[in-house]
Amino acid sequence: MGIRKIDLELCNGCGACVEACPLDVLRIDKATTKPFIKYLRDCQSCLLCEINCPLQAIFVSPDYERRIPMPIYY
Amino acid sequence: MEAQALDNVVDTDILVIGGGIGGHTFAITAKEKAPALKVTVVEKARAGKTGPSALVGGRYDGFLPERDDFDLYFRSRVEEADYLCDQEKIEDNLRWAGDVFRSLERWGAKFARTGEGDYQRPLSRGTTRGMLLENGGVPLMNALNNYAGSIGVQFLNRIMVTDLLSNEEGVVGAVGFGVRDGDFYVFRSKVTVLATGMTRFKTIQPGHRNDTGDGYAMAYRAGAEVAGFDSTHHNTYGARMEFGPGNNLYVGLGAFFLNVKGERFMHKYHPELAERADFVWLAPSFCIERMEHRAPPIYLDMRHFTPDKIETLWKAVPYAMMKYERAGVLKNNKFVELIEYTPEGPRPMPSGVLTNRNYESRNLPGLFAVGDVTSQKGGGGLSAAAISGVIAGAFAAEKASGNSRVRIDGKQVEAHKQACLAPLKRDDGMEPDHIILALQEAIHPYYVGIIRHERRLTKALEEVAQIRDSLVPLLHAYDFHYLMSANEVRSMVLCAEMFLRSALERKESRLGCLREDYRELDNVNWLRYIHLKRDNGKMKVWSEEVPVEKYKLKPKREKCLHPFWKRVEELGYSTLVEE
Ligand SMILES: Cc1cc2nc3c(=O)[nH]c(=O)nc-3n(C[C@H](O)[C@H](O)[C@H](O)COP(=O)(O)OP(=O)(O)OC[C@H]3O[C@@H](n4cnc5c(N)ncnc54)[C@H](O)[C@@H]3O)c2cc1C
Ligand code: SF4
Ligand code: SF4
């Protein structure tokens, strides 16, 4: 599932998660100035968004978001 | 036509492409040597916060000159590379290791210490010991990034560089686009350094998916000689969940691998190192278990870890531990479940731009390559990336101070721009994701990348050529984010072709190239590097002798069954893939 939840009640819109994400999964909604998950399939469950969030508003679960062929399963 | 009239032109003395550890140590060294120079780092993600350097498994492969045995480290690196290595660079790496380690500390890196204040030096993969980063790579990269900023290195983030610019004198800059705003950039520089890491074809393992071989691809397209794509390493990772990093530490601390029968097997394949065997031994062993129908699954077992080991893991790879907890594998600080594991897809290594001892390209002046994007860097992982960055940074600063302003060819800029923006301009077409999957399906099966045979490599090459000729021209990007993915696909398809053509060229088994049809390690005829270059629009492949005669260590000039194949035969296991 990768990044699963951004708690917008807790979130103060600081943008640290959007700044940190290596794979550009997150973007800021201009109207609310809060982040949203834009490219979920690219999430790699690295947790950087979550650990960079000062308010513990993000939850990441380490599930694969894409199908990736695994060498010995052939 | 000068480029000025075209787009955002950024003038800089030194252009650093990629903001991992190699890019940082290069930029810091160059700026400290020549503070008047403008040093600009361009990064497609966020320099210092992201990328493999920030998401490492916590081990720093450090040689401490005041304590460690130079000859032992030197010999182990040469032998681990099956003599397919640049012994001068290994020597440089070891000679610089102490200074660079102390510089990293000066720049803010923190290494774990024992209760007595000494560096922790836990056992890891292989025979030599390293150091342990406190809390992994995130604080390390944060510190380097802050330090670089404080001395005036400039950072431009979220810009993907797609091609190098060159003129008759060599490389003079690069072009790229903003992955969030689509702005097109022209960088004009006296010295350009690739620090873009390697490629793993977006396989499993969080941390590496920014590295899509863009540096390999742009160097190749610009005409640079590249080498080493015949060898691939395959780390092993979670097959069901996105776990990791930390493999080297897990095995160093005594983790087991179990096959489908619940039996340990690595001690059979490598009696001395067992689970701590190098990846070029570990991944093929998983494959033989598969061929013997004892896998998949293969499991990583850490259920026997004592509290002190768990504590070490929390210190070195805290985010990996959080994920184990979330998946229910780690409960009350004890591993309670087995973790399903598999080798990852191919990762060419050691491969990249052919460079001299200063890490400058052998045939394209003005282009440097450090870290994982250089073909030979005298060591592995973080430390070799850091050391190559320091060596090259000092030399590049001198060079940039001497060079005069460079001229850019507007036509070249325009051609590169059209090529990188094409997927956006197309009205309709294929998602990059689909092509990534097609590429993985061609090269990920174990009998293509790990246990190799001419027939299967040729078939995979045909599939990749088909992807190159029929699918890549249809690449379609909905927006700038997908434009980045589309350009990553362009790089990866090229890298897959480099890998397969090089692997076909090596007609023996050595390092990360294990051939079912050529099982000998042939030190008579094949102590050779495989090189590649773009020649009249075609991929030219050739080999060159490793100059062992001038090196300290020389192997016996003889042919023998490759030790891995020998072991498999001794065990009486199958050496043939069922087709
Ligand atoms: C999960 C994982 C665990 C690891 N664990 C360890 C470990 O414990 N110890 C160890 O020593 N090594 C480890 N390694 C290896 C180590 O991370 C690398 O060898 C090292 O970080 C390489 O540094 P680098 O500077 O060459 O490149 P990288 O850190 O790969 O940085 C390359 C940077 O270039 C950027 N980039 C790429 N293409 C472009 C482009 N077109 N335009 C702009 N920017 C671009 C990327 O976004 C990235 O930030 C690990 C690697 C991974 C993936
Ligand atoms: S887990 Fe990593 S890849 Fe996924 S959204 Fe967070 S920072 Fe981005
Ligand atoms: S880091 Fe946390 S608080 Fe800041 S924008 Fe992201 S979710 Fe909101």
XYZ file of C-alpha atoms and ligand atoms in Angstrom:
722
model
C 0.000 0.000 0.000
C 2.938 2.353 0.476
C 1.880 5.719 1.842
C -1.662 5.231 3.036
C -2.796 8.130 5.084
C -2.203 11.816 5.589
C -4.221 13.087 8.525
C -5.315 16.503 7.327
C -6.644 17.429 10.769
C -3.167 17.063 12.259
C -1.322 18.442 9.225
C -0.276 22.095 9.294
C 0.717 22.248 5.625
C 4.441 22.756 6.294
C 5.338 20.831 3.114
C 8.222 18.862 4.652
C 6.849 15.565 3.332
C 6.507 16.892 -0.222
C 10.025 18.263 0.000
C 11.469 14.975 1.213
C 9.789 12.395 -1.011
C 12.434 10.893 -3.317
C 9.906 9.769 -5.891
C 7.704 12.849 -6.110
C 4.657 10.929 -4.889
C 3.222 13.866 -2.941
C 2.132 17.325 -3.988
C 0.555 20.322 -2.245
C -3.038 21.254 -2.938
C -2.872 24.958 -3.746
C -6.352 25.641 -2.376
C -5.916 24.015 1.046
C -2.072 24.229 1.167
C -2.110 20.648 2.429
C -0.441 17.663 0.767
C -2.134 14.891 -1.190
C -0.981 11.567 -2.593
C -0.649 12.113 -6.314
C 1.444 9.245 -7.738
C 0.779 6.326 -5.399
C 2.182 3.706 -7.781
C 5.620 5.284 -7.446
C 5.756 4.988 -3.660
C 8.627 2.785 -2.423
C 7.664 2.651 1.292
C 10.869 4.414 2.301
C 9.151 6.286 5.163
C 10.993 9.555 4.524
C 7.738 11.529 4.328
C 6.596 10.056 7.613
C 9.822 10.689 9.515
C 10.096 14.216 8.141
C 6.580 15.102 9.289
C 6.812 17.126 12.504
C 3.243 16.245 13.509
C 3.108 12.488 12.887
C 0.315 13.014 10.378
C 1.520 10.367 7.880
C 1.291 6.594 7.937
C 3.176 4.313 5.539
C 2.660 0.582 5.202
C 5.427 -1.511 3.577
C 3.353 -3.155 0.845
C 4.340 -3.209 -2.818
C 2.362 -0.734 -4.828
C 3.431 -2.201 -8.178
C 3.824 -5.664 -9.566
C 7.557 -6.311 -9.816
C 8.736 -9.585 -11.356
C 10.984 -11.391 -8.842
C 13.899 -13.357 -10.351
C 13.440 -16.743 -8.632
C 9.665 -16.846 -9.061
C 10.113 -17.793 -12.715
C 22.882 29.928 -32.458
C 24.009 30.499 -28.836
C 21.885 28.858 -26.163
C 21.212 32.120 -24.350
C 18.218 32.966 -26.495
C 16.551 29.667 -25.812
C 15.742 28.729 -22.250
C 16.820 29.081 -18.615
C 20.588 29.171 -18.971
C 22.523 28.459 -15.792
C 26.199 29.356 -15.921
C 28.408 27.582 -13.439
C 32.077 26.697 -13.160
C 31.335 23.202 -11.950
C 28.149 21.282 -12.640
C 27.431 18.293 -10.422
C 24.652 16.012 -11.663
C 23.209 13.990 -8.771
C 23.078 14.824 -5.067
C 24.063 11.575 -3.353
C 27.200 11.144 -1.274
C 29.557 11.230 -4.288
C 28.015 14.447 -5.611
C 28.263 16.000 -2.153
C 31.886 15.080 -1.384
C 32.850 16.218 -4.889
C 31.055 19.568 -4.542
C 32.368 20.238 -1.023
C 35.959 19.398 -1.961
C 35.886 21.523 -5.122
C 34.346 24.475 -3.275
C 36.793 24.228 -0.367
C 39.749 24.058 -2.765
C 38.576 26.984 -4.886
C 35.987 29.063 -2.980
C 35.639 31.559 -5.825
C 34.252 28.900 -8.160
C 30.523 28.515 -8.614
C 29.584 24.922 -7.847
C 26.028 23.846 -8.696
C 24.437 20.512 -7.815
C 21.394 19.503 -9.875
C 19.252 16.702 -8.494
C 16.059 15.142 -9.817
C 14.783 14.437 -6.284
C 15.965 16.376 -3.223
C 19.727 16.473 -2.725
C 20.773 15.298 0.705
C 17.383 13.982 1.703
C 16.762 11.330 -0.857
C 18.302 8.714 -3.047
C 20.243 5.577 -2.166
C 22.877 7.431 -0.139
C 20.212 8.533 2.354
C 18.525 5.143 2.423
C 21.542 2.896 2.965
C 21.776 -0.025 5.321
C 24.014 1.850 7.755
C 27.331 0.183 6.986
C 30.280 2.355 6.041
C 32.851 0.152 4.391
C 35.677 1.976 6.086
C 39.323 1.112 6.178
C 41.109 2.786 9.100
C 44.779 3.119 8.187
C 45.956 3.378 11.789
C 44.367 0.016 12.649
C 43.613 -2.066 9.613
C 45.985 -4.142 7.570
C 46.461 -2.431 4.188
C 47.614 -5.594 2.424
C 44.669 -7.610 3.723
C 42.107 -5.056 2.517
C 43.917 -4.605 -0.776
C 44.086 -8.321 -1.456
C 40.479 -8.962 -0.458
C 39.219 -6.265 -2.855
C 41.281 -7.571 -5.756
C 40.280 -11.168 -5.125
C 36.609 -10.337 -4.577
C 36.682 -8.680 -8.017
C 38.254 -11.795 -9.602
C 41.106 -9.466 -10.661
C 38.693 -7.545 -12.904
C 39.615 -4.276 -11.237
C 41.856 -1.257 -11.327
C 44.449 -1.961 -8.641
C 45.745 1.607 -8.785
C 42.316 2.919 -7.866
C 42.039 0.392 -5.034
C 45.370 1.635 -3.731
C 44.229 5.280 -4.022
C 40.977 4.400 -2.285
C 42.778 2.846 0.683
C 45.337 5.654 0.873
C 42.609 8.306 0.975
C 40.227 6.368 3.211
C 41.439 7.767 6.547
C 41.434 11.399 5.398
C 38.001 11.135 3.829
C 36.594 9.436 6.909
C 37.882 12.271 9.095
C 36.533 14.836 6.610
C 33.107 13.220 6.774
C 33.205 13.591 10.554
C 34.290 17.224 10.202
C 31.351 17.797 7.862
C 28.989 16.387 10.464
C 28.720 12.610 9.869
C 28.230 10.531 13.026
C 29.492 6.988 13.397
C 28.326 4.630 16.120
C 30.720 4.037 18.996
C 31.112 1.413 21.686
C 30.683 2.129 25.411
C 34.465 2.754 25.536
C 34.188 5.426 22.847
C 35.743 3.348 20.095
C 34.129 2.967 16.658
C 31.768 0.050 16.404
C 33.068 -2.315 13.737
C 30.480 -5.037 13.363
C 30.957 -8.024 11.140
C 29.229 -7.615 7.824
C 29.274 -9.216 4.398
C 32.662 -10.531 3.299
C 35.839 -10.723 5.337
C 36.645 -7.129 6.236
C 34.968 -4.892 8.800
C 33.467 -1.448 8.362
C 31.985 1.264 10.555
C 28.360 1.854 11.420
C 26.488 5.064 10.691
C 24.490 6.366 13.612
C 20.820 6.182 12.579
C 21.693 5.268 8.995
C 22.177 7.471 5.961
C 19.488 10.117 6.580
C 21.469 12.137 9.168
C 24.680 11.574 7.210
C 23.240 13.123 4.058
C 21.474 15.880 5.983
C 24.790 16.861 7.549
C 26.676 16.862 4.238
C 23.905 18.852 2.586
C 23.886 21.470 5.340
C 27.654 21.729 5.282
C 27.764 22.108 1.491
C 25.102 24.822 1.662
C 27.019 26.639 4.393
C 30.151 26.975 2.230
C 28.211 28.222 -0.772
C 27.490 25.161 -2.914
C 24.256 25.841 -4.804
C 21.526 23.238 -5.087
C 18.835 22.990 -7.758
C 16.377 20.247 -6.878
C 13.619 18.484 -8.831
C 15.387 18.963 -12.130
C 16.093 15.891 -14.190
C 19.178 16.141 -16.363
C 18.673 14.254 -19.608
C 21.702 14.885 -21.818
C 25.230 16.217 -21.796
C 26.356 19.058 -24.032
C 29.654 18.812 -25.809
C 31.786 20.556 -28.374
C 35.074 19.650 -30.034
C 36.919 20.336 -26.760
C 34.834 17.988 -24.662
C 31.819 18.182 -22.326
C 30.588 21.717 -21.633
C 27.363 21.285 -19.713
C 24.014 19.549 -19.787
C 20.285 20.040 -20.290
C 17.312 19.053 -18.183
C 13.768 19.924 -17.152
C 11.895 20.655 -13.948
C 9.928 17.576 -12.951
C 7.294 19.679 -11.204
C 7.060 22.721 -13.484
C 8.399 21.501 -16.831
C 10.863 24.396 -17.218
C 13.693 23.521 -19.577
C 17.237 24.263 -18.399
C 20.575 24.648 -20.150
C 23.614 24.303 -17.896
C 26.876 25.698 -19.158
C 29.918 24.575 -17.198
C 33.682 24.357 -17.374
C 33.678 20.998 -15.656
C 30.759 18.547 -15.474
C 30.558 15.591 -13.118
C 28.157 12.698 -13.245
C 27.209 11.507 -9.767
C 23.935 9.873 -10.785
C 24.445 6.474 -9.194
C 23.713 3.208 -10.995
C 20.621 1.467 -12.288
C 18.607 -1.344 -10.847
C 15.764 -1.201 -13.380
C 13.276 -0.109 -10.679
C 13.412 -3.485 -9.037
C 12.558 -4.226 -5.413
C 14.352 -2.542 -2.529
C 13.311 0.888 -1.292
C 16.007 3.431 -1.835
C 17.256 2.811 -5.287
C 14.405 3.806 -7.557
C 15.827 7.237 -8.308
C 18.789 5.529 -9.905
C 17.701 4.627 -13.393
C 21.028 4.693 -15.196
C 20.487 8.216 -16.523
C 24.189 8.949 -16.121
C 25.196 5.802 -18.015
C 22.746 6.696 -20.767
C 23.736 10.326 -21.161
C 27.448 9.502 -21.094
C 26.906 6.840 -23.743
C 24.802 9.117 -25.920
C 27.502 11.795 -25.695
C 30.075 9.289 -26.962
C 31.866 8.436 -23.705
C 33.489 5.028 -23.385
C 31.778 2.954 -20.725
C 32.668 -0.425 -19.257
C 31.701 -3.286 -16.986
C 28.062 -3.914 -17.892
C 28.710 -7.656 -18.246
C 28.783 -8.048 -14.490
C 25.617 -7.659 -12.452
C 25.171 -7.900 -8.712
C 21.883 -8.977 -7.219
C 21.139 -8.033 -3.665
C 18.431 -10.041 -1.922
C 15.259 -8.430 -0.633
C 11.747 -8.916 0.645
C 9.626 -10.694 -1.936
C 6.256 -9.796 -0.430
C 6.793 -6.539 1.410
C 8.968 -3.494 0.827
C 11.409 -4.276 3.610
C 14.940 -3.141 4.131
C 17.567 -1.831 3.966
C 20.088 -3.646 6.171
C 21.035 -6.921 4.466
C 24.753 -6.668 5.150
C 24.054 -6.042 8.806
C 21.505 -8.833 9.133
C 23.937 -11.429 7.832
C 26.784 -9.853 9.786
C 24.733 -10.293 12.942
C 24.067 -13.919 12.074
C 20.804 -14.043 10.123
C 20.040 -17.299 8.304
C 18.564 -18.018 4.902
C 16.215 -21.005 4.822
C 14.858 -22.852 1.808
C 11.371 -24.231 1.343
C 12.228 -27.212 3.576
C 13.254 -24.871 6.377
C 16.922 -25.815 5.959
C 19.897 -23.489 5.946
C 21.825 -23.884 2.704
C 24.398 -21.117 2.275
C 27.110 -22.962 4.250
C 27.002 -25.645 1.574
C 27.659 -23.182 -1.213
C 30.200 -21.113 0.692
C 31.526 -23.053 3.699
C 33.671 -20.161 4.924
C 31.261 -17.223 4.756
C 27.843 -18.945 4.412
C 25.156 -16.208 4.561
C 27.887 -13.566 4.533
C 29.021 -14.575 1.057
C 29.220 -11.778 -1.488
C 26.174 -11.098 -3.662
C 27.850 -12.643 -6.701
C 27.818 -15.905 -4.741
C 24.646 -15.443 -2.712
C 22.170 -14.743 -5.515
C 23.318 -17.670 -7.710
C 23.008 -19.963 -4.679
C 19.358 -18.914 -4.333
C 18.961 -19.779 -8.022
C 20.461 -23.251 -7.649
C 18.037 -23.861 -4.754
C 15.304 -22.810 -7.175
C 16.653 -25.166 -9.865
C 16.705 -27.975 -7.292
C 13.049 -27.205 -6.458
C 13.823 -26.114 -2.906
C 12.730 -22.543 -3.648
C 10.793 -20.321 -3.869
C 10.203 -19.299 -1.194
C 13.480 -18.558 0.489
C 13.257 -17.007 3.924
C 15.358 -14.640 5.947
C 15.378 -15.819 9.546
C 16.266 -13.435 12.383
C 14.068 -15.068 15.037
C 17.132 -16.049 17.089
C 18.432 -12.462 17.411
C 19.210 -11.460 20.992
C 18.218 -8.025 22.413
C 21.690 -6.543 21.837
C 21.442 -7.376 18.134
C 17.967 -5.905 17.923
C 19.322 -2.769 19.559
C 22.134 -2.548 16.961
C 19.529 -2.795 14.206
C 17.358 -0.077 15.722
C 20.431 2.171 15.786
C 21.596 1.500 12.246
C 18.396 0.894 10.275
C 15.537 2.383 12.304
C 13.134 2.722 9.364
C 13.563 -0.881 8.349
C 12.713 -1.869 11.922
C 9.582 0.282 11.925
C 8.430 -1.553 8.810
C 9.042 -4.962 10.380
C 6.916 -3.884 13.318
C 4.137 -2.684 11.052
C 4.103 -5.928 9.134
C 3.905 -7.907 12.392
C 7.270 -9.580 11.763
C 8.848 -7.854 14.760
C 6.852 -7.957 17.984
C 8.022 -6.707 21.368
C 11.512 -6.360 19.934
C 11.725 -9.942 18.779
C 11.484 -11.252 15.230
C 8.560 -13.639 15.351
C 8.175 -14.513 11.677
C 10.225 -15.570 8.698
C 10.586 -13.028 5.897
C 10.153 -14.195 2.312
C 13.214 -13.242 0.253
C 14.382 -13.209 -3.360
C 17.326 -11.822 -5.310
C 16.543 -8.493 -6.949
C 16.768 -7.881 -10.686
C 20.083 -7.163 -12.355
C 22.244 -4.274 -11.235
C 25.272 -3.734 -13.483
C 28.286 -3.378 -11.212
C 31.061 -2.328 -11.299
C 30.065 -0.478 -14.407
C 29.959 2.995 -15.864
C 32.058 5.704 -17.390
C 35.658 4.685 -18.066
C 37.734 7.104 -16.058
C 41.399 7.704 -15.294
C 42.897 7.926 -11.805
C 41.381 11.405 -11.312
C 37.957 10.092 -12.318
C 37.915 12.054 -15.567
C 36.481 10.306 -18.611
C 39.088 8.495 -20.690
C 37.895 10.018 -23.961
C 35.674 13.026 -23.142
C 37.646 15.829 -21.471
C 35.717 17.948 -18.987
C 33.520 15.034 -17.937
C 34.095 13.414 -14.559
C 32.222 10.481 -13.035
C 32.212 9.603 -9.332
C 30.472 7.051 -7.149
C 28.381 4.305 -8.665
C 28.365 5.858 -12.149
C 32.095 5.342 -12.663
C 33.237 1.936 -13.907
C 36.065 1.422 -11.415
C 36.098 3.196 -8.072
C 38.500 1.194 -5.942
C 35.915 -0.062 -3.470
C 32.187 -0.315 -2.899
C 29.159 1.561 -1.658
C 29.215 4.776 0.305
C 32.904 4.957 1.109
C 34.080 4.477 -2.486
C 31.549 7.056 -3.671
C 32.769 9.502 -0.999
C 36.452 8.898 -1.731
C 36.112 9.124 -5.520
C 34.196 12.392 -5.032
C 37.026 13.839 -2.944
C 39.792 12.741 -5.330
C 37.936 14.033 -8.390
C 36.710 17.220 -6.672
C 40.252 18.385 -5.934
C 41.381 17.766 -9.474
C 38.273 19.271 -11.056
C 38.603 22.477 -9.026
C 42.075 22.965 -10.457
C 40.867 22.254 -13.945
C 37.853 24.574 -13.727
C 40.034 27.397 -12.390
C 42.130 27.155 -15.549
C 39.396 26.678 -18.147
C 37.907 29.651 -19.903
C 34.248 30.279 -20.743
C 32.684 27.620 -22.901
C 30.504 27.839 -25.959
C 27.343 25.845 -26.413
C 25.832 24.642 -29.637
C 22.214 25.773 -29.879
C 21.323 23.075 -32.390
C 22.509 20.401 -30.010
C 20.428 21.927 -27.229
C 17.356 21.916 -29.441
C 17.849 18.280 -30.482
C 18.187 17.157 -26.854
C 15.153 19.204 -25.907
C 13.000 17.613 -28.590
C 14.147 14.129 -27.533
C 13.386 14.606 -23.843
C 10.061 16.396 -24.345
C 8.749 14.047 -27.061
C 6.635 11.878 -24.689
C 4.812 14.993 -23.529
C 4.132 16.278 -26.995
C 2.685 13.010 -28.269
C -1.148 13.101 -28.194
C -1.489 9.516 -27.122
C 0.731 6.543 -26.361
C 1.916 4.136 -23.700
C 2.395 4.710 -20.005
C 6.031 4.482 -18.866
C 4.891 1.961 -16.215
C 3.888 -0.541 -18.849
C 7.288 -0.382 -20.507
C 9.076 -0.718 -17.162
C 7.187 -3.944 -16.554
C 7.944 -5.251 -20.052
C 11.630 -4.504 -19.508
C 11.666 -6.225 -16.114
C 9.924 -9.256 -17.573
C 12.668 -9.490 -20.196
C 15.658 -9.272 -17.866
C 14.539 -10.199 -14.336
C 14.116 -13.987 -14.658
C 16.989 -15.649 -12.808
C 17.956 -17.615 -15.908
C 18.629 -14.382 -17.819
C 20.449 -12.147 -15.344
C 22.021 -14.577 -12.879
C 22.441 -18.012 -14.443
C 23.259 -17.024 -18.004
C 23.336 -18.750 -21.357
C 23.900 -17.352 -24.831
C 20.491 -18.552 -26.011
C 18.614 -16.834 -23.189
C 20.680 -13.639 -23.302
C 20.055 -13.418 -27.054
C 16.331 -13.896 -26.582
C 16.257 -11.199 -23.897
C 18.230 -8.887 -26.181
C 15.639 -9.426 -28.923
C 12.898 -8.533 -26.456
C 14.743 -5.409 -25.339
C 15.346 -4.404 -28.976
C 11.631 -4.821 -29.584
C 10.876 -2.589 -26.595
C 13.423 -0.052 -27.878
C 12.060 0.001 -31.427
C 8.329 -0.487 -30.919
C 7.425 0.709 -27.432
C 9.833 3.525 -26.572
C 8.678 5.579 -29.603
C 5.160 5.359 -28.155
C 6.113 6.607 -24.692
C 3.498 9.026 -23.504
C 3.646 11.372 -20.514
C 0.483 12.850 -18.977
C 2.489 15.518 -17.169
C 6.028 16.457 -16.091
C 6.189 13.755 -13.442
C 5.453 11.152 -16.077
C 7.906 12.913 -18.369
C 10.553 12.063 -15.776
C 9.395 8.423 -15.774
C 9.429 8.374 -19.583
C 12.985 9.659 -19.676
C 13.973 7.145 -17.012
C 12.566 4.449 -19.275
C 14.711 5.719 -22.145
C 17.771 5.358 -19.899
C 16.843 1.928 -18.562
C 16.124 0.432 -21.980
C 19.537 1.592 -23.138
C 21.164 0.190 -19.980
C 19.439 -3.173 -20.492
C 20.888 -3.344 -23.976
C 24.347 -2.445 -22.622
C 24.047 -5.190 -20.020
C 22.916 -7.901 -22.435
C 25.402 -7.085 -25.196
C 28.268 -6.995 -22.704
C 27.163 -10.223 -21.011
C 27.069 -11.954 -24.401
C 30.597 -10.806 -25.103
C 32.165 -12.446 -22.034
C 32.778 -16.085 -22.907
C 33.760 -17.332 -19.467
C 32.427 -17.008 -15.887
C 33.787 -14.175 -13.734
C 32.547 -11.853 -10.984
C 28.866 -11.078 -11.647
C 28.779 -12.915 -14.978
C 28.054 -16.586 -14.416
C 27.681 -18.448 -17.705
C 26.073 -21.849 -17.861
C 27.641 -22.317 -21.313
C 31.134 -21.024 -20.412
C 31.892 -22.278 -16.918
C 35.585 -21.654 -16.825
C 37.275 -18.779 -15.089
C 39.765 -18.148 -17.851
C 42.786 -16.134 -16.748
C 44.569 -16.951 -19.973
C 42.180 -15.307 -22.445
C 39.570 -13.427 -20.473
C 41.276 -11.204 -17.978
C 39.610 -8.467 -19.966
C 37.159 -5.626 -19.440
C 34.177 -5.342 -21.751
C 33.856 -1.839 -23.152
C 31.050 -0.073 -24.997
C 30.753 3.071 -26.999
C 28.320 4.660 -29.373
C 29.779 4.443 -32.836
C 27.861 5.768 -35.832
C 24.616 5.380 -33.948
C 25.364 1.723 -33.108
C 26.521 0.087 -29.907
C 30.114 -0.982 -30.376
C 31.352 -3.688 -27.994
C 34.997 -4.593 -27.514
C 37.264 -5.932 -24.818
C 40.556 -4.723 -23.393
C 43.163 -6.511 -21.340
C 43.265 -5.770 -17.591
C 46.856 -4.490 -17.263
C 47.743 -6.935 -14.464
C 51.386 -7.046 -15.499
C 51.874 -3.572 -14.053
C 49.848 -4.336 -10.923
C 50.943 -5.615 -7.526
C 48.804 -8.729 -7.515
C 48.718 -11.103 -10.443
C 46.576 -14.172 -10.770
C 47.925 -17.449 -12.081
C 47.511 -17.365 -15.871
C 45.441 -20.530 -16.071
C 41.922 -21.718 -16.807
C 39.870 -23.544 -14.218
C 36.248 -24.350 -13.536
C 34.762 -21.247 -11.881
C 34.762 -21.888 -8.089
C 30.984 -21.437 -7.881
C 30.343 -23.997 -10.609
C 32.928 -26.278 -9.017
C 31.100 -26.123 -5.714
C 27.723 -26.787 -7.338
C 29.167 -29.808 -9.124
C 30.743 -31.094 -5.892
C 27.349 -30.802 -4.228
C 25.885 -32.848 -7.065
C 23.304 -30.171 -7.821
C 21.964 -29.241 -11.190
C 23.942 -26.766 -13.241
C 21.436 -26.588 -16.085
C 18.300 -24.494 -16.199
C 15.265 -26.535 -17.279
C 14.015 -24.983 -20.503
C 18.786 0.150 -0.141
C 20.268 0.340 -0.266
C 21.092 0.048 0.796
C 22.450 0.263 0.721
N 23.217 0.043 1.827
C 24.527 0.384 1.810
C 25.292 0.302 3.005
O 24.820 -0.075 4.085
N 26.594 0.670 2.936
C 27.167 1.119 1.780
O 28.353 1.448 1.788
N 26.450 1.199 0.646
C 25.148 0.853 0.631
N 24.414 0.957 -0.532
C 25.078 1.452 -1.729
C 25.221 2.960 -1.633
O 23.986 3.531 -1.328
C 25.724 3.537 -2.938
O 26.846 2.851 -3.390
C 26.076 5.004 -2.769
O 25.069 5.686 -2.078
C 26.317 5.619 -4.111
O 26.422 7.001 -3.992
P 26.423 7.909 -5.287
O 26.722 9.282 -4.832
O 27.268 7.306 -6.336
O 24.974 7.850 -5.881
P 23.501 7.854 -5.271
O 23.421 7.917 -3.816
O 22.844 6.766 -5.982
O 22.958 9.251 -5.774
C 22.638 9.509 -7.084
C 21.747 10.704 -7.091
O 21.624 11.154 -8.417
C 20.295 11.521 -8.653
N 20.055 11.412 -10.084
C 20.014 10.262 -10.816
N 19.742 10.544 -12.089
C 19.622 11.892 -12.184
C 19.338 12.774 -13.252
N 19.087 12.318 -14.472
N 19.275 14.082 -12.999
C 19.486 14.560 -11.748
N 19.755 13.778 -10.693
C 19.823 12.449 -10.916
C 19.482 10.543 -7.842
O 18.207 11.044 -7.564
C 20.335 10.385 -6.591
O 19.989 11.286 -5.581
C 23.033 0.730 -0.482
C 22.211 1.009 -1.576
C 20.840 0.840 -1.470
C 19.962 1.165 -2.645
S 7.119 6.433 1.681
Fe 8.836 7.361 0.560
S 8.262 7.150 -1.585
Fe 6.384 6.810 -0.406
S 5.417 8.837 -0.296
Fe 6.688 8.612 1.532
S 8.625 9.554 0.986
Fe 7.546 9.173 -0.914
S 5.060 17.062 6.805
Fe 3.250 16.565 8.005
S 2.525 18.533 8.700
Fe 3.956 18.968 7.052
S 2.673 19.056 5.203
Fe 3.364 16.950 5.370
S 1.746 15.906 6.499
Fe 1.434 18.094 6.808
